[in-house]
Amino acid sequence: MAKDLPVREVEINLCRQEVQCHAARIKYMKREYGLVRDWENWVTPEMEAEYLTTAEPVFLSGDFYSMDGAVDIIQASGLTPCHKKRLTDMLAVIQSGTMDALKGYASRNTVLKYLTMLKDLNVNPLTIKTDFESNPCGITYIANPFFKGNRI
């Protein structure tokens, strides 16, 4: 979506991943592994797994839950009460703002540690809003379409 343009109907609730294979990468794969430049070699489940591993910092792993569902999973975990509270607080910061709001919440290393804890619980830090305007169908759980339960 270009800046300052209105969001089109087809773009609402859409998340797209685009992967580019640069010429240098294709030449390297041919030289090292004999992988020739054709569609069948580059669009495979193995290559998808490699792309998703690279994309994980952008598209965080873990399934999507409502705030209540995520908190229930955190509370049922074996984490310390202090970590449970901090993870819950962090989810509230993200839900009321964006991932960028975490910059004022904690240090980068602390945020990465908490994101790893959520990943281990299979909880995506982006929670599903439950208000009727944002979520008229009342959805409370969505399996992560990018990682499909794969632990990468």
Coordinates of N, CA and C in Angstrom, one line a residue:
M1 N 0.8 -1.2 0.0 CA 0.0 0.0 0.0 C 0.9 1.2 0.0
A2 N 0.6 2.1 -0.9 CA 1.4 3.4 -1.0 C 1.0 4.3 0.1
K3 N 1.9 5.2 0.5 CA 1.5 6.1 1.6 C 0.5 7.1 1.0
D4 N -0.3 7.6 1.9 CA -1.3 8.7 1.6 C -2.4 8.2 0.7
L5 N -2.5 6.9 0.4 CA -3.6 6.5 -0.4 C -4.6 5.7 0.5
P6 N -5.8 5.8 0.2 CA -6.8 5.1 1.0 C -6.7 3.6 0.9
V7 N -7.0 2.9 1.9 CA -6.9 1.4 1.9 C -8.1 0.9 1.1
R8 N -7.8 0.1 0.1 CA -8.9 -0.5 -0.7 C -9.5 -1.7 0.0
E9 N -10.8 -2.0 -0.3 CA -11.5 -3.0 0.3 C -10.8 -4.4 0.3
V10 N -10.1 -4.7 -0.8 CA -9.4 -5.9 -0.9 C -8.2 -6.0 0.0
E11 N -7.7 -4.8 0.5 CA -6.5 -4.8 1.3 C -6.7 -4.9 2.8
I12 N -8.0 -4.8 3.2 CA -8.3 -4.9 4.6 C -8.1 -6.3 5.1
N13 N -7.4 -6.4 6.3 CA -7.1 -7.6 6.9 C -6.3 -8.6 6.0
L14 N -5.4 -8.0 5.2 CA -4.6 -8.8 4.3 C -3.1 -8.7 4.8
C15 N -2.4 -9.8 4.8 CA -1.0 -9.8 5.1 C -0.3 -10.6 4.0
R16 N 0.6 -10.0 3.3 CA 1.3 -10.6 2.2 C 2.7 -10.8 2.4
Q17 N 3.3 -11.9 2.0 CA 4.7 -12.1 2.1 C 5.2 -12.2 0.6
E18 N 6.3 -11.5 0.4 CA 6.9 -11.5 -0.9 C 8.4 -11.9 -0.7
V19 N 8.8 -12.8 -1.5 CA 10.2 -13.3 -1.4 C 10.9 -13.0 -2.8
Q20 N 12.1 -12.4 -2.7 CA 12.9 -12.2 -3.9 C 14.1 -13.0 -3.9
C21 N 14.4 -13.6 -5.0 CA 15.7 -14.4 -5.1 C 16.6 -13.6 -5.9
H22 N 17.6 -13.0 -5.3 CA 18.5 -12.1 -6.1 C 19.5 -13.0 -6.9
A23 N 20.0 -12.4 -7.9 CA 20.8 -13.1 -8.9 C 22.0 -13.7 -8.2
A24 N 22.6 -13.0 -7.2 CA 23.8 -13.5 -6.5 C 23.4 -14.8 -5.8
R25 N 22.3 -14.9 -5.2 CA 21.8 -16.1 -4.4 C 21.6 -17.2 -5.4
I26 N 21.0 -17.0 -6.6 CA 20.8 -18.0 -7.5 C 22.1 -18.6 -8.1
K27 N 23.1 -17.7 -8.3 CA 24.4 -18.1 -8.8 C 25.1 -18.9 -7.7
Y28 N 25.0 -18.5 -6.5 CA 25.7 -19.2 -5.4 C 25.1 -20.6 -5.3
M29 N 23.7 -20.7 -5.3 CA 23.1 -22.1 -5.2 C 23.5 -23.0 -6.4
K30 N 23.7 -22.4 -7.6 CA 24.1 -23.2 -8.7 C 25.5 -23.7 -8.5
R31 N 26.4 -22.7 -8.1 CA 27.8 -23.1 -7.9 C 28.0 -24.1 -6.8
E32 N 27.3 -23.9 -5.7 CA 27.5 -24.8 -4.5 C 26.8 -26.1 -4.6
Y33 N 25.5 -26.0 -5.1 CA 24.7 -27.2 -5.0 C 24.2 -27.7 -6.4
G34 N 24.6 -27.0 -7.5 CA 24.2 -27.4 -8.8 C 22.7 -27.2 -9.1
L35 N 22.1 -26.3 -8.3 CA 20.7 -26.0 -8.4 C 20.5 -25.0 -9.6
V36 N 19.8 -25.5 -10.7 CA 19.6 -24.7 -11.9 C 18.5 -23.7 -11.7
R37 N 18.4 -22.7 -12.5 CA 17.5 -21.6 -12.4 C 16.2 -22.0 -13.1
D38 N 15.3 -22.7 -12.4 CA 14.0 -22.9 -12.9 C 13.0 -23.0 -11.7
W39 N 11.7 -22.9 -12.1 CA 10.6 -22.7 -11.1 C 10.6 -23.9 -10.1
E40 N 10.7 -25.1 -10.6 CA 10.6 -26.3 -9.8 C 11.7 -26.4 -8.7
N41 N 12.8 -25.8 -8.9 CA 13.9 -25.8 -7.9 C 13.7 -24.8 -6.8
W42 N 13.0 -23.7 -7.2 CA 12.9 -22.6 -6.2 C 11.6 -22.5 -5.5
V43 N 10.5 -23.2 -6.0 CA 9.3 -23.2 -5.3 C 9.0 -24.6 -4.8
T44 N 9.5 -25.0 -3.7 CA 9.4 -26.3 -3.1 C 9.1 -26.1 -1.6
P45 N 8.5 -27.2 -0.9 CA 8.3 -27.1 0.5 C 9.6 -26.8 1.3
E46 N 10.7 -27.3 0.8 CA 12.0 -27.1 1.5 C 12.4 -25.6 1.4
M47 N 12.2 -25.0 0.2 CA 12.6 -23.6 0.1 C 11.6 -22.7 0.9
E48 N 10.3 -23.2 0.9 CA 9.3 -22.4 1.7 C 9.8 -22.4 3.2
A49 N 10.2 -23.5 3.7 CA 10.7 -23.6 5.1 C 11.9 -22.6 5.3
E50 N 12.8 -22.6 4.3 CA 13.9 -21.7 4.4 C 13.5 -20.2 4.4
Y51 N 12.6 -19.9 3.5 CA 12.1 -18.5 3.4 C 11.4 -18.1 4.7
L52 N 10.6 -19.0 5.3 CA 9.9 -18.7 6.5 C 10.8 -18.6 7.7
T53 N 11.9 -19.4 7.7 CA 12.9 -19.2 8.8 C 13.5 -17.9 8.7
T54 N 13.8 -17.4 7.5 CA 14.3 -16.1 7.3 C 13.3 -15.0 7.6
A55 N 12.0 -15.3 7.4 CA 11.0 -14.3 7.6 C 10.5 -14.2 9.1
E56 N 10.9 -15.1 9.9 CA 10.4 -15.2 11.3 C 10.6 -13.9 12.0
P57 N 11.7 -13.1 11.9 CA 11.7 -11.9 12.6 C 10.6 -10.9 12.2
V58 N 10.1 -11.0 11.0 CA 9.1 -10.1 10.5 C 7.7 -10.7 10.8
F59 N 7.5 -11.9 10.5 CA 6.2 -12.6 10.8 C 6.4 -13.5 12.0
L60 N 6.1 -13.1 13.2 CA 6.4 -13.8 14.4 C 5.6 -15.1 14.4
S61 N 6.3 -16.2 15.0 CA 5.6 -17.5 15.0 C 4.7 -17.5 16.2
G62 N 3.9 -18.5 16.3 CA 2.9 -18.7 17.4 C 1.5 -18.4 16.8
D63 N 0.6 -19.1 17.4 CA -0.8 -18.9 16.9 C -1.4 -17.6 17.5
F64 N -2.4 -17.1 16.8 CA -3.1 -15.9 17.3 C -4.2 -16.2 18.2
Y65 N -4.3 -15.5 19.3 CA -5.4 -15.7 20.3 C -6.0 -14.4 20.7
S66 N -7.2 -14.4 21.2 CA -7.7 -13.2 21.8 C -6.8 -12.9 23.0
M67 N -6.9 -11.7 23.6 CA -6.1 -11.4 24.8 C -6.5 -12.3 25.9
D68 N -7.7 -12.7 26.1 CA -8.1 -13.6 27.2 C -7.5 -15.0 26.9
G69 N -7.5 -15.5 25.7 CA -6.9 -16.8 25.4 C -5.4 -16.8 25.6
A70 N -4.8 -15.7 25.2 CA -3.3 -15.6 25.4 C -3.0 -15.6 26.9
V71 N -3.7 -14.8 27.6 CA -3.5 -14.7 29.1 C -3.7 -16.1 29.8
D72 N -4.7 -16.8 29.3 CA -5.0 -18.1 29.9 C -3.8 -19.1 29.7
I73 N -3.3 -19.0 28.5 CA -2.1 -19.9 28.2 C -0.9 -19.5 29.0
I74 N -0.7 -18.2 29.1 CA 0.4 -17.7 29.9 C 0.3 -18.1 31.4
Q75 N -1.0 -17.9 31.9 CA -1.2 -18.3 33.3 C -1.1 -19.8 33.6
A76 N -1.4 -20.6 32.6 CA -1.3 -22.0 32.8 C 0.1 -22.6 32.6
S77 N 1.0 -21.7 32.2 CA 2.4 -22.1 31.9 C 3.2 -22.3 33.2
G78 N 4.4 -22.8 33.1 CA 5.2 -23.0 34.2 C 6.1 -21.8 34.5
L79 N 5.8 -20.6 33.9 CA 6.6 -19.4 34.1 C 6.4 -18.9 35.5
T80 N 7.4 -18.1 36.0 CA 7.3 -17.5 37.3 C 6.1 -16.4 37.3
P81 N 5.6 -16.2 38.4 CA 4.5 -15.1 38.5 C 4.9 -13.8 37.9
C82 N 6.2 -13.4 38.1 CA 6.7 -12.2 37.6 C 6.7 -12.2 36.1
H83 N 7.2 -13.2 35.5 CA 7.2 -13.3 34.0 C 5.8 -13.4 33.4
K84 N 4.9 -14.1 34.1 CA 3.5 -14.1 33.7 C 2.9 -12.7 33.6
K85 N 3.2 -11.9 34.7 CA 2.7 -10.5 34.7 C 3.3 -9.7 33.6
R86 N 4.6 -9.8 33.4 CA 5.3 -9.0 32.4 C 4.9 -9.3 31.0
L87 N 4.7 -10.6 30.7 CA 4.2 -11.0 29.4 C 2.8 -10.5 29.2
T88 N 1.9 -10.6 30.2 CA 0.6 -10.1 30.1 C 0.6 -8.6 29.8
D89 N 1.4 -7.9 30.6 CA 1.5 -6.4 30.4 C 2.0 -6.1 29.0
M90 N 3.0 -6.8 28.5 CA 3.5 -6.6 27.2 C 2.4 -6.8 26.1
L91 N 1.6 -7.8 26.3 CA 0.6 -8.1 25.3 C -0.4 -6.9 25.3
A92 N -0.7 -6.4 26.5 CA -1.6 -5.2 26.6 C -1.0 -4.0 25.9
V93 N 0.3 -3.8 26.0 CA 0.9 -2.7 25.4 C 0.8 -2.8 23.8
I94 N 1.0 -4.0 23.3 CA 1.0 -4.3 21.9 C -0.5 -4.1 21.4
Q95 N -1.4 -4.6 22.1 CA -2.8 -4.6 21.7 C -3.3 -3.1 21.7
S96 N -2.9 -2.3 22.6 CA -3.3 -0.9 22.6 C -2.5 0.0 21.7
G97 N -1.5 -0.5 21.1 CA -0.7 0.3 20.2 C -0.2 -0.6 19.0
T98 N 1.1 -0.7 18.9 CA 1.7 -1.6 17.9 C 3.0 -2.2 18.5
M99 N 3.6 -3.0 17.7 CA 4.9 -3.6 18.2 C 5.9 -2.5 18.5
D100 N 5.8 -1.4 17.8 CA 6.7 -0.3 18.0 C 6.6 0.3 19.4
A101 N 5.4 0.1 20.0 CA 5.2 0.6 21.3 C 6.0 0.0 22.4
L102 N 6.6 -1.2 22.0 CA 7.5 -1.9 22.9 C 8.8 -1.2 23.2
K103 N 9.2 -0.3 22.3 CA 10.4 0.5 22.4 C 10.4 1.2 23.8
G104 N 9.3 1.8 24.2 CA 9.2 2.5 25.4 C 8.8 1.6 26.6
Y105 N 8.5 0.3 26.3 CA 8.1 -0.6 27.4 C 9.3 -1.2 28.1
A106 N 10.3 -1.7 27.3 CA 11.5 -2.4 27.9 C 12.6 -2.3 26.9
S107 N 13.8 -2.7 27.4 CA 15.0 -2.7 26.5 C 14.8 -3.8 25.4
R108 N 15.6 -3.6 24.3 CA 15.5 -4.5 23.2 C 15.7 -6.0 23.6
N109 N 16.7 -6.2 24.5 CA 17.0 -7.6 24.9 C 15.9 -8.2 25.7
T110 N 15.3 -7.3 26.6 CA 14.2 -7.8 27.4 C 13.0 -8.2 26.5
V111 N 12.7 -7.3 25.5 CA 11.6 -7.6 24.6 C 11.9 -8.9 23.8
L112 N 13.1 -9.1 23.3 CA 13.4 -10.3 22.6 C 13.3 -11.5 23.5
K113 N 13.7 -11.4 24.8 CA 13.5 -12.5 25.7 C 12.0 -12.8 25.9
Y114 N 11.2 -11.8 26.0 CA 9.7 -12.0 26.2 C 9.1 -12.6 24.9
L115 N 9.6 -12.2 23.8 CA 9.0 -12.7 22.5 C 9.4 -14.2 22.4
T116 N 10.6 -14.6 22.9 CA 11.0 -16.0 22.9 C 10.1 -16.8 23.8
M117 N 9.8 -16.2 25.0 CA 8.9 -16.9 25.9 C 7.6 -17.2 25.2
L118 N 7.0 -16.2 24.6 CA 5.7 -16.3 23.9 C 5.8 -17.4 22.8
K119 N 6.9 -17.4 22.0 CA 7.1 -18.3 21.0 C 7.1 -19.8 21.6
D120 N 7.8 -19.9 22.7 CA 7.8 -21.2 23.4 C 6.4 -21.7 23.8
L121 N 5.6 -20.7 24.1 CA 4.2 -21.0 24.5 C 3.3 -21.2 23.2
N122 N 3.8 -20.9 22.0 CA 3.1 -20.9 20.8 C 2.0 -19.8 20.8
V123 N 2.3 -18.7 21.3 CA 1.4 -17.5 21.4 C 2.1 -16.4 20.6
N124 N 1.4 -15.9 19.6 CA 1.8 -14.7 18.8 C 1.5 -13.5 19.7
P125 N 2.5 -12.5 19.7 CA 2.2 -11.3 20.5 C 1.1 -10.4 20.0
L126 N 0.7 -10.6 18.7 CA -0.4 -9.9 18.1 C -1.7 -10.6 18.5
T127 N -2.4 -10.0 19.4 CA -3.7 -10.6 19.8 C -4.9 -10.2 18.9
I128 N -5.9 -11.0 18.9 CA -7.1 -10.8 18.2 C -8.0 -9.9 19.0
K129 N -8.4 -8.8 18.4 CA -9.3 -7.9 19.2 C -10.7 -8.5 19.2
T130 N -11.4 -8.3 20.3 CA -12.7 -9.0 20.5 C -13.9 -8.0 20.5
D131 N -13.6 -6.7 20.3 CA -14.7 -5.8 20.2 C -15.5 -6.0 18.9
F132 N -16.8 -5.8 18.9 CA -17.6 -6.2 17.7 C -17.2 -5.4 16.4
E133 N -16.8 -4.2 16.5 CA -16.5 -3.4 15.3 C -15.2 -4.0 14.6
S134 N -14.2 -4.4 15.4 CA -13.0 -5.0 14.8 C -13.2 -6.5 14.5
N135 N -14.1 -7.2 15.2 CA -14.2 -8.6 15.1 C -15.7 -9.0 15.2
P136 N -16.5 -8.7 14.1 CA -17.9 -9.0 14.2 C -18.2 -10.5 14.3
C137 N -17.3 -11.4 13.9 CA -17.6 -12.8 13.9 C -17.3 -13.4 15.3
G138 N -16.6 -12.7 16.1 CA -16.2 -13.2 17.4 C -15.1 -14.2 17.4
I139 N -14.2 -14.1 16.5 CA -13.1 -15.1 16.3 C -12.1 -14.9 17.5
T140 N -11.7 -16.0 18.2 CA -10.8 -15.9 19.3 C -9.5 -16.7 19.1
Y141 N -9.4 -17.4 18.0 CA -8.2 -18.2 17.7 C -8.0 -18.3 16.2
I142 N -6.8 -18.1 15.8 CA -6.4 -18.3 14.4 C -5.0 -19.0 14.4
A143 N -4.9 -20.2 13.7 CA -3.6 -20.8 13.6 C -2.8 -20.0 12.7
N144 N -1.5 -19.9 13.0 CA -0.6 -19.0 12.3 C -0.5 -19.5 10.9
P145 N -0.9 -18.8 9.9 CA -0.9 -19.3 8.5 C 0.5 -19.3 7.9
F146 N 1.5 -18.6 8.5 CA 2.8 -18.6 8.0 C 3.7 -19.8 8.4
F147 N 3.4 -20.2 9.6 CA 4.3 -21.3 10.2 C 3.5 -22.6 10.4
K148 N 2.2 -22.6 10.3 CA 1.4 -23.8 10.3 C 1.9 -24.8 11.4
G149 N 2.2 -24.3 12.6 CA 2.6 -25.2 13.7 C 4.0 -25.7 13.5
N150 N 4.7 -25.4 12.5 CA 6.1 -25.8 12.4 C 7.0 -25.1 13.4
R151 N 7.7 -25.8 14.1 CA 8.7 -25.2 15.1 C 9.9 -24.9 14.3
I152 N 10.2 -23.6 14.0 CA 11.4 -23.3 13.3 C 12.3 -22.4 14.1

